[in-house]
XYZ file of C-alpha atoms in Angstrom:
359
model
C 0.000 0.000 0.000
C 1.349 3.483 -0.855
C 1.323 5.008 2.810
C 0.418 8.504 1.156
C -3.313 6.976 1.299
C -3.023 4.808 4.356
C -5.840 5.749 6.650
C -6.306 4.321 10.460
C -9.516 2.221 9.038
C -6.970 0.703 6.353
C -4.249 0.299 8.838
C -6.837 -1.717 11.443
C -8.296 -3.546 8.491
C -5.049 -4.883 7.467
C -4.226 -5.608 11.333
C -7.763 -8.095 11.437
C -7.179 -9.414 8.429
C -4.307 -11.396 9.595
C -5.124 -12.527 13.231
C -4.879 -14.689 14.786
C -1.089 -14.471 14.374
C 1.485 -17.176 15.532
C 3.221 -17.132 19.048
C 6.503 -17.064 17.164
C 5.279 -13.172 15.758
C 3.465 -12.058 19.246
C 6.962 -13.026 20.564
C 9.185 -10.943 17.860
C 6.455 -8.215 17.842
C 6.796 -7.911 21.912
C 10.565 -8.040 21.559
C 10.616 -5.207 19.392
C 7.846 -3.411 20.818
C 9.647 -3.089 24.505
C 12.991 -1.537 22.587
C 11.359 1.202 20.689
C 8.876 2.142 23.029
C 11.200 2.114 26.092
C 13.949 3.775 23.779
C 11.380 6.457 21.795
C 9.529 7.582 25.011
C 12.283 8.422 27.215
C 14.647 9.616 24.324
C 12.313 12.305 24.082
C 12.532 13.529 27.868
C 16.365 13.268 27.198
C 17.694 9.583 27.980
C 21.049 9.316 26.865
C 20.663 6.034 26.105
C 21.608 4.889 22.155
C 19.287 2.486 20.760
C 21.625 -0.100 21.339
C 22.128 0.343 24.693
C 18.515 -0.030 25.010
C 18.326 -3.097 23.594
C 21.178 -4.776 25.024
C 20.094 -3.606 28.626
C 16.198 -4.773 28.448
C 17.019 -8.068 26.076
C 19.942 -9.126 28.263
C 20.323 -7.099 31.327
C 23.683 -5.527 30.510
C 25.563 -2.328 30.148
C 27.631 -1.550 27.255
C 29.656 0.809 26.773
C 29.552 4.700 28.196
C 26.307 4.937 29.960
C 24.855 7.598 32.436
C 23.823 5.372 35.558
C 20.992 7.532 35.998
C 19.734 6.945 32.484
C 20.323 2.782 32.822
C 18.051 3.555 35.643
C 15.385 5.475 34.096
C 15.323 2.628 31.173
C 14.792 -0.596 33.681
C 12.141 1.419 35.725
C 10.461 2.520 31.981
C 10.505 -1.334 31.277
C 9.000 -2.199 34.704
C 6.249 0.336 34.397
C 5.393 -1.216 30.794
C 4.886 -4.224 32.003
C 2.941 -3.251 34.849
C 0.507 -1.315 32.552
C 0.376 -4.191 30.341
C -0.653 -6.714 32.854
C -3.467 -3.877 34.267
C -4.771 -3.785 30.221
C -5.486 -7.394 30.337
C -8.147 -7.175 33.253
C -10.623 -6.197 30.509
C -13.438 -5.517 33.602
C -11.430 -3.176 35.749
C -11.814 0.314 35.453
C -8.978 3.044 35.488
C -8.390 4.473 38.966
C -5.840 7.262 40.117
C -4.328 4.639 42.751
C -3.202 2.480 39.667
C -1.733 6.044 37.509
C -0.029 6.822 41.013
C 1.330 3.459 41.420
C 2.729 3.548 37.352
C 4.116 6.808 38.324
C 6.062 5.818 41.392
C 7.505 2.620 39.812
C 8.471 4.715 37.144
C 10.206 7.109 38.782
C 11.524 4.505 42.285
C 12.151 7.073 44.398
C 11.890 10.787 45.484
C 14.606 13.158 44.514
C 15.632 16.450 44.940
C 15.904 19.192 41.877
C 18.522 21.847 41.856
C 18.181 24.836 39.296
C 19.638 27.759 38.168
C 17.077 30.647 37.105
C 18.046 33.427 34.101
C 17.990 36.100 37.014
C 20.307 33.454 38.944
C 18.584 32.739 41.399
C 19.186 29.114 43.122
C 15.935 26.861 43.647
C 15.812 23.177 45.120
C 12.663 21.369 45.001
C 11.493 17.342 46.083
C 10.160 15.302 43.344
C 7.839 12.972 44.781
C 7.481 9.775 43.448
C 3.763 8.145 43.264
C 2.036 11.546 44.333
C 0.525 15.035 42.926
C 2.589 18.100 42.195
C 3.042 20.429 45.438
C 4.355 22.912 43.251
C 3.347 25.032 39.878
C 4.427 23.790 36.731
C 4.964 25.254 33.576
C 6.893 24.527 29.997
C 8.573 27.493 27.738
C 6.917 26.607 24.108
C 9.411 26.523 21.282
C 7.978 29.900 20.418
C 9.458 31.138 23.815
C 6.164 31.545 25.784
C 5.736 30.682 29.153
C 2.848 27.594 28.992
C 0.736 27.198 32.443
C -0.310 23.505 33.892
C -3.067 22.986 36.239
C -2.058 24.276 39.944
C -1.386 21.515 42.808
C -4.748 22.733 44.677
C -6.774 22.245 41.239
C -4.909 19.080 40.545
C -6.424 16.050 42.769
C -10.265 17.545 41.753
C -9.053 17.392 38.332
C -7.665 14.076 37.949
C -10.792 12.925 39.525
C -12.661 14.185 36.739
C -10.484 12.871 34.110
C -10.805 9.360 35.719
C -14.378 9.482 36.237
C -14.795 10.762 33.096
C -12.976 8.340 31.292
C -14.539 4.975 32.869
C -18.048 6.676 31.952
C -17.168 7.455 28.469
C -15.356 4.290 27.943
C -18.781 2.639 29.223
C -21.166 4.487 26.641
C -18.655 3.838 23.514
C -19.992 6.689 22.201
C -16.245 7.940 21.627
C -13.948 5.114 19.676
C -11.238 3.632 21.138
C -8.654 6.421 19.615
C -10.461 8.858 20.352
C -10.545 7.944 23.711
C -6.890 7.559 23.942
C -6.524 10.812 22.269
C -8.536 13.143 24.493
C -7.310 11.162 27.896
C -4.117 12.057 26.762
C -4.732 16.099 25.729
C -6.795 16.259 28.694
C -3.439 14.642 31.283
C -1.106 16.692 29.936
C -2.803 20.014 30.227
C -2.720 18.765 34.037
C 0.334 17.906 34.395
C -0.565 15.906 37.384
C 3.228 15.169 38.672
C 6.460 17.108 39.254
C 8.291 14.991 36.763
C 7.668 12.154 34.054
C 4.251 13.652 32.897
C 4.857 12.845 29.323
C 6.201 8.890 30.101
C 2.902 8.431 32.103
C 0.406 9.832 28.995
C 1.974 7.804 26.508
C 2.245 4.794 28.988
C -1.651 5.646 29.330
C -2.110 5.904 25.962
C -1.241 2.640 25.478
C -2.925 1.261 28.021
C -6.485 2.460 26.330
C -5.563 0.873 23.314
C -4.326 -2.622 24.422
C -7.596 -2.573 26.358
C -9.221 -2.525 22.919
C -6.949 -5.134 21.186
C -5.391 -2.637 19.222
C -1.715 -2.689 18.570
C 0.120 -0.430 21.193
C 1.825 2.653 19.336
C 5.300 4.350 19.539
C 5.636 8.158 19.506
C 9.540 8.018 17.755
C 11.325 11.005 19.251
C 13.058 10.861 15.342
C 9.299 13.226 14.878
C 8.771 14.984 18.326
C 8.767 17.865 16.861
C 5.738 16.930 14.483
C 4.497 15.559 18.234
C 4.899 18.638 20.336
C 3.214 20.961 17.114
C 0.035 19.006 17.535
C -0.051 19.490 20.962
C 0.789 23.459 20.588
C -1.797 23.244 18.141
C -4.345 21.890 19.638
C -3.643 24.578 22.390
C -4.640 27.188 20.641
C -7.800 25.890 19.547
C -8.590 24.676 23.402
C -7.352 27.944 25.006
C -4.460 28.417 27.654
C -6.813 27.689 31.038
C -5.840 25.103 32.778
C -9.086 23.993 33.051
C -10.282 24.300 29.480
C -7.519 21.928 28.457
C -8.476 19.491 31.732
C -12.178 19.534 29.929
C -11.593 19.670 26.314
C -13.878 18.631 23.896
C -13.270 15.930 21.421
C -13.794 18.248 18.590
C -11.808 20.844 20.075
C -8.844 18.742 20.098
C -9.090 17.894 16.380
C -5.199 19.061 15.559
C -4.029 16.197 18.311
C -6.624 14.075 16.959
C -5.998 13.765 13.229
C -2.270 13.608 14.431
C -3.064 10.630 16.445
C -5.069 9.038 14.035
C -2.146 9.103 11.645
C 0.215 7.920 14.107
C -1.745 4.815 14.972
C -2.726 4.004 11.737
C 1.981 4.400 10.648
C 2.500 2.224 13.604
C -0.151 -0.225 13.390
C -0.056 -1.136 9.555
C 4.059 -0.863 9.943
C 3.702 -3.910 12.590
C 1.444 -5.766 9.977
C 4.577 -5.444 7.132
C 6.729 -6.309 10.166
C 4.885 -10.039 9.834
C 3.605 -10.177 6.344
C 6.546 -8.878 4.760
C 9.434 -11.449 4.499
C 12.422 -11.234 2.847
C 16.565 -11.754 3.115
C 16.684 -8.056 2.377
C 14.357 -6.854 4.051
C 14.998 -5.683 7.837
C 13.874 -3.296 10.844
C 15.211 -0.755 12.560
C 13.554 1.704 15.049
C 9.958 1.148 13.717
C 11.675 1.554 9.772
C 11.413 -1.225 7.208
C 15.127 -1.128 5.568
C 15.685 -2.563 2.324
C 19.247 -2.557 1.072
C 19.878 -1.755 -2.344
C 23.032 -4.938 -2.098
C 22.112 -8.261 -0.747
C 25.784 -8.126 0.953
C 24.286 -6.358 3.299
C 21.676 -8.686 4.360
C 24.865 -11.477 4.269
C 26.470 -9.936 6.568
C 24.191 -9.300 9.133
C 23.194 -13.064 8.951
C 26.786 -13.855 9.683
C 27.180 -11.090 12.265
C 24.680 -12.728 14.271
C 24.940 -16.725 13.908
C 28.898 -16.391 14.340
C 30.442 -15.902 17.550
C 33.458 -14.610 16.231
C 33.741 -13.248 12.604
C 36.571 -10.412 11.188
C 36.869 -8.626 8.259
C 39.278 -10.914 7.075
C 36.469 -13.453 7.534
C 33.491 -11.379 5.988
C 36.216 -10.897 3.214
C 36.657 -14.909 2.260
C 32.923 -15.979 2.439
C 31.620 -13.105 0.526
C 34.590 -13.124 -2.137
C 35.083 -9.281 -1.982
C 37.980 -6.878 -2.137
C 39.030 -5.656 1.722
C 37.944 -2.160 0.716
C 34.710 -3.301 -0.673
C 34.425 -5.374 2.965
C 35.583 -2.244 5.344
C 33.266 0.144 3.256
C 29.640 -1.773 3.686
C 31.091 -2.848 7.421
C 31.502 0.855 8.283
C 28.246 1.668 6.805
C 26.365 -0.739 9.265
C 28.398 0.872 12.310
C 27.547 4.739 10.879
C 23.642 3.724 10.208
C 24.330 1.926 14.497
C 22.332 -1.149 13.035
C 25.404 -2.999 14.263
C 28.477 -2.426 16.835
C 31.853 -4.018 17.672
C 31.881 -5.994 20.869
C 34.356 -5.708 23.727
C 36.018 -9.294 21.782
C 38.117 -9.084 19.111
C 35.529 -9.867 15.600
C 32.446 -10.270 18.382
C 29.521 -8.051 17.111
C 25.967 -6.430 18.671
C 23.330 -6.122 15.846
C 20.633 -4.060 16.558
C 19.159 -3.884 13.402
C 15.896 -6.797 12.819
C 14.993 -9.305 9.935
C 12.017 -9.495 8.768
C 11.803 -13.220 8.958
């Protein structure tokens, strides 16, 4: 399909069309799944984590490499939290409560820490970021456009997320709203709260999920590769809503339609792309960071293979199966380590590949 007509009802079409799917794809589907989300959604709140790293660490529990201990940190506890919203999806009967987006948000963020700042004027501030509860202090964001964008205020908060609770089990019950757009408006309506201190965005796309695997649809990733097209919807959507707290915490579903067509599109990317990701096979044909990759040489694809069924393989090596010139070799090599579909291993011709086949 030529994705400059894919629409969500094509994308979900395509989805039903082939279930029920083998335990072998659920399996590479989850795998895959946990790196990019776990990557994407805390990439764009400024993990330092490489894509690698990520998958190394949640796959196989280890380190590699230069890596912020604070940031390994962040990426277990993101990993936890997934699966803990996961399991909560599957209890189709149970209704959303605050106690279970408190809980998310202290395992998330495993303890409370203190904040030290520098303002323009100078001035020092220190502040405690409490895991698991409500913001005890204002919160704000400066938009890329340099203005100074207002949350909901801690006294306004707990009424507020009671709202948004209640409001979403009752909608949820009269289906008078479709699944997406459920997702779509719980999530405009939480971040114009901005219920906690810290890990506000993390939570709403954790959430976010949660509505849709609730409705057996495929859970999405927001790839921080487009948060910019992420954080214009949102600005967007803004302006139509107005800047009161509580107009956001209330919005309308068809005052939220520049989120909502943004959303729509985003589901229907990520859901079709996991239907290529098991329809499509092919010895050329590989993922990478929710991107099909096709390589224009099949050497490529070779390569790879070897990379990953050989425990130990050199250039020298790659050289003699393949039948190619060193420079040929060292060129398409350093092209995998540039594009960081693979890496070199601590061991001498011992290789990481990151990058996924499609079969």
């Amino acid at each position: 399909m030529d994705m400059r007509y894919l629409t969500l009802d094509k994308a979900l079409d395509a989805w039903r069309k082939i279930q029920p799917i083998s335990d072998d794809d659920k399996a590479r589907l989850a795998r895959r799944f946990s790196v990019d989300f776990n990557y994407n959604s805390n990439h764009i709140e400024g993990n330092t984590l490489t894509y690698g790293q990520t998958e190394i660490l949640l796959l196989f529990g280890k380190v590699i490499g230069e890596a912020n201990v604070r940031s390994v940190q962040e990426m277990v506890a993101s990993e936890v939290s997934l699966k803990m919203m996961e399991a909560e999806s599957r209890i189709k009967e149970s209704p959303l409560t605050q106690n279970f987006i408190r809980g998310l948000h202290r395992t998330l963020l495993r303890e409370d820490y203190e904040v030290h700042r520098t303002l323009p004027d100078g001035m020092q501030i220190g502040y405690t970021v409490h895991a698991g509860q409500y913001k005890t202090r204002p919160n704000s964001v400066i938009t890329r456009y340099g203005d100074r964008f207002e949350y909901a205020s801690p006294e306004e908060t707990p009424a507020l997320m009671t709202d948004l609770v209640d409001w979403y089990n009752e909608a949820e019950k009269e289906g008078r709203l479709s699944p997406i757009e459920l997702a779509a408006l719980f999530h405009y309506r939480y971040i114009r709260i901005h219920p906690f201190e810290d890990g506000n965005g993390r939570i709403a796309r954790l959430l976010v999920n949660y509505i849709l695997a609730k409705h057996d649809i495929p859970m999405i990733v927001i790839r921080s590769r487009k948060k910019t097209e992420y954080l214009e919807a949102l600005h967007s959507t803004d302006l139509a809503v107005g800047s009161a707290p509580s107009d956001g915490a209330k919005a309308s579903i068809q005052s939220i339609s520049p989120f909502l067509r943004y959303f729509r599109n985003i589901v229907a990317q990520e859901v079709y792309a996991d239907v290529l990701f098991v329809t499509k096979r092919g010895e050329n044909r590989w993922w990478y960071d929710g991107e099909c990759i096709e390589f224009r040489t099949p050497n490529y694809g070779k390569i790879l293979n070897m990379m990953q069924s050989e425990p130990v393989l050199t250039l020298a090596d790659i050289q003699r199966k393949l039948g190619l010139q060193p420079t040929s070799v060292k060129k398409l090599v350093q092209t995998l380590i540039d594009k960081h579909y693979v890496e070199k291993g601590k061991d001498e011709g011992s290789w990481h590949v990151f990058i996924v086949p499609s079969c």
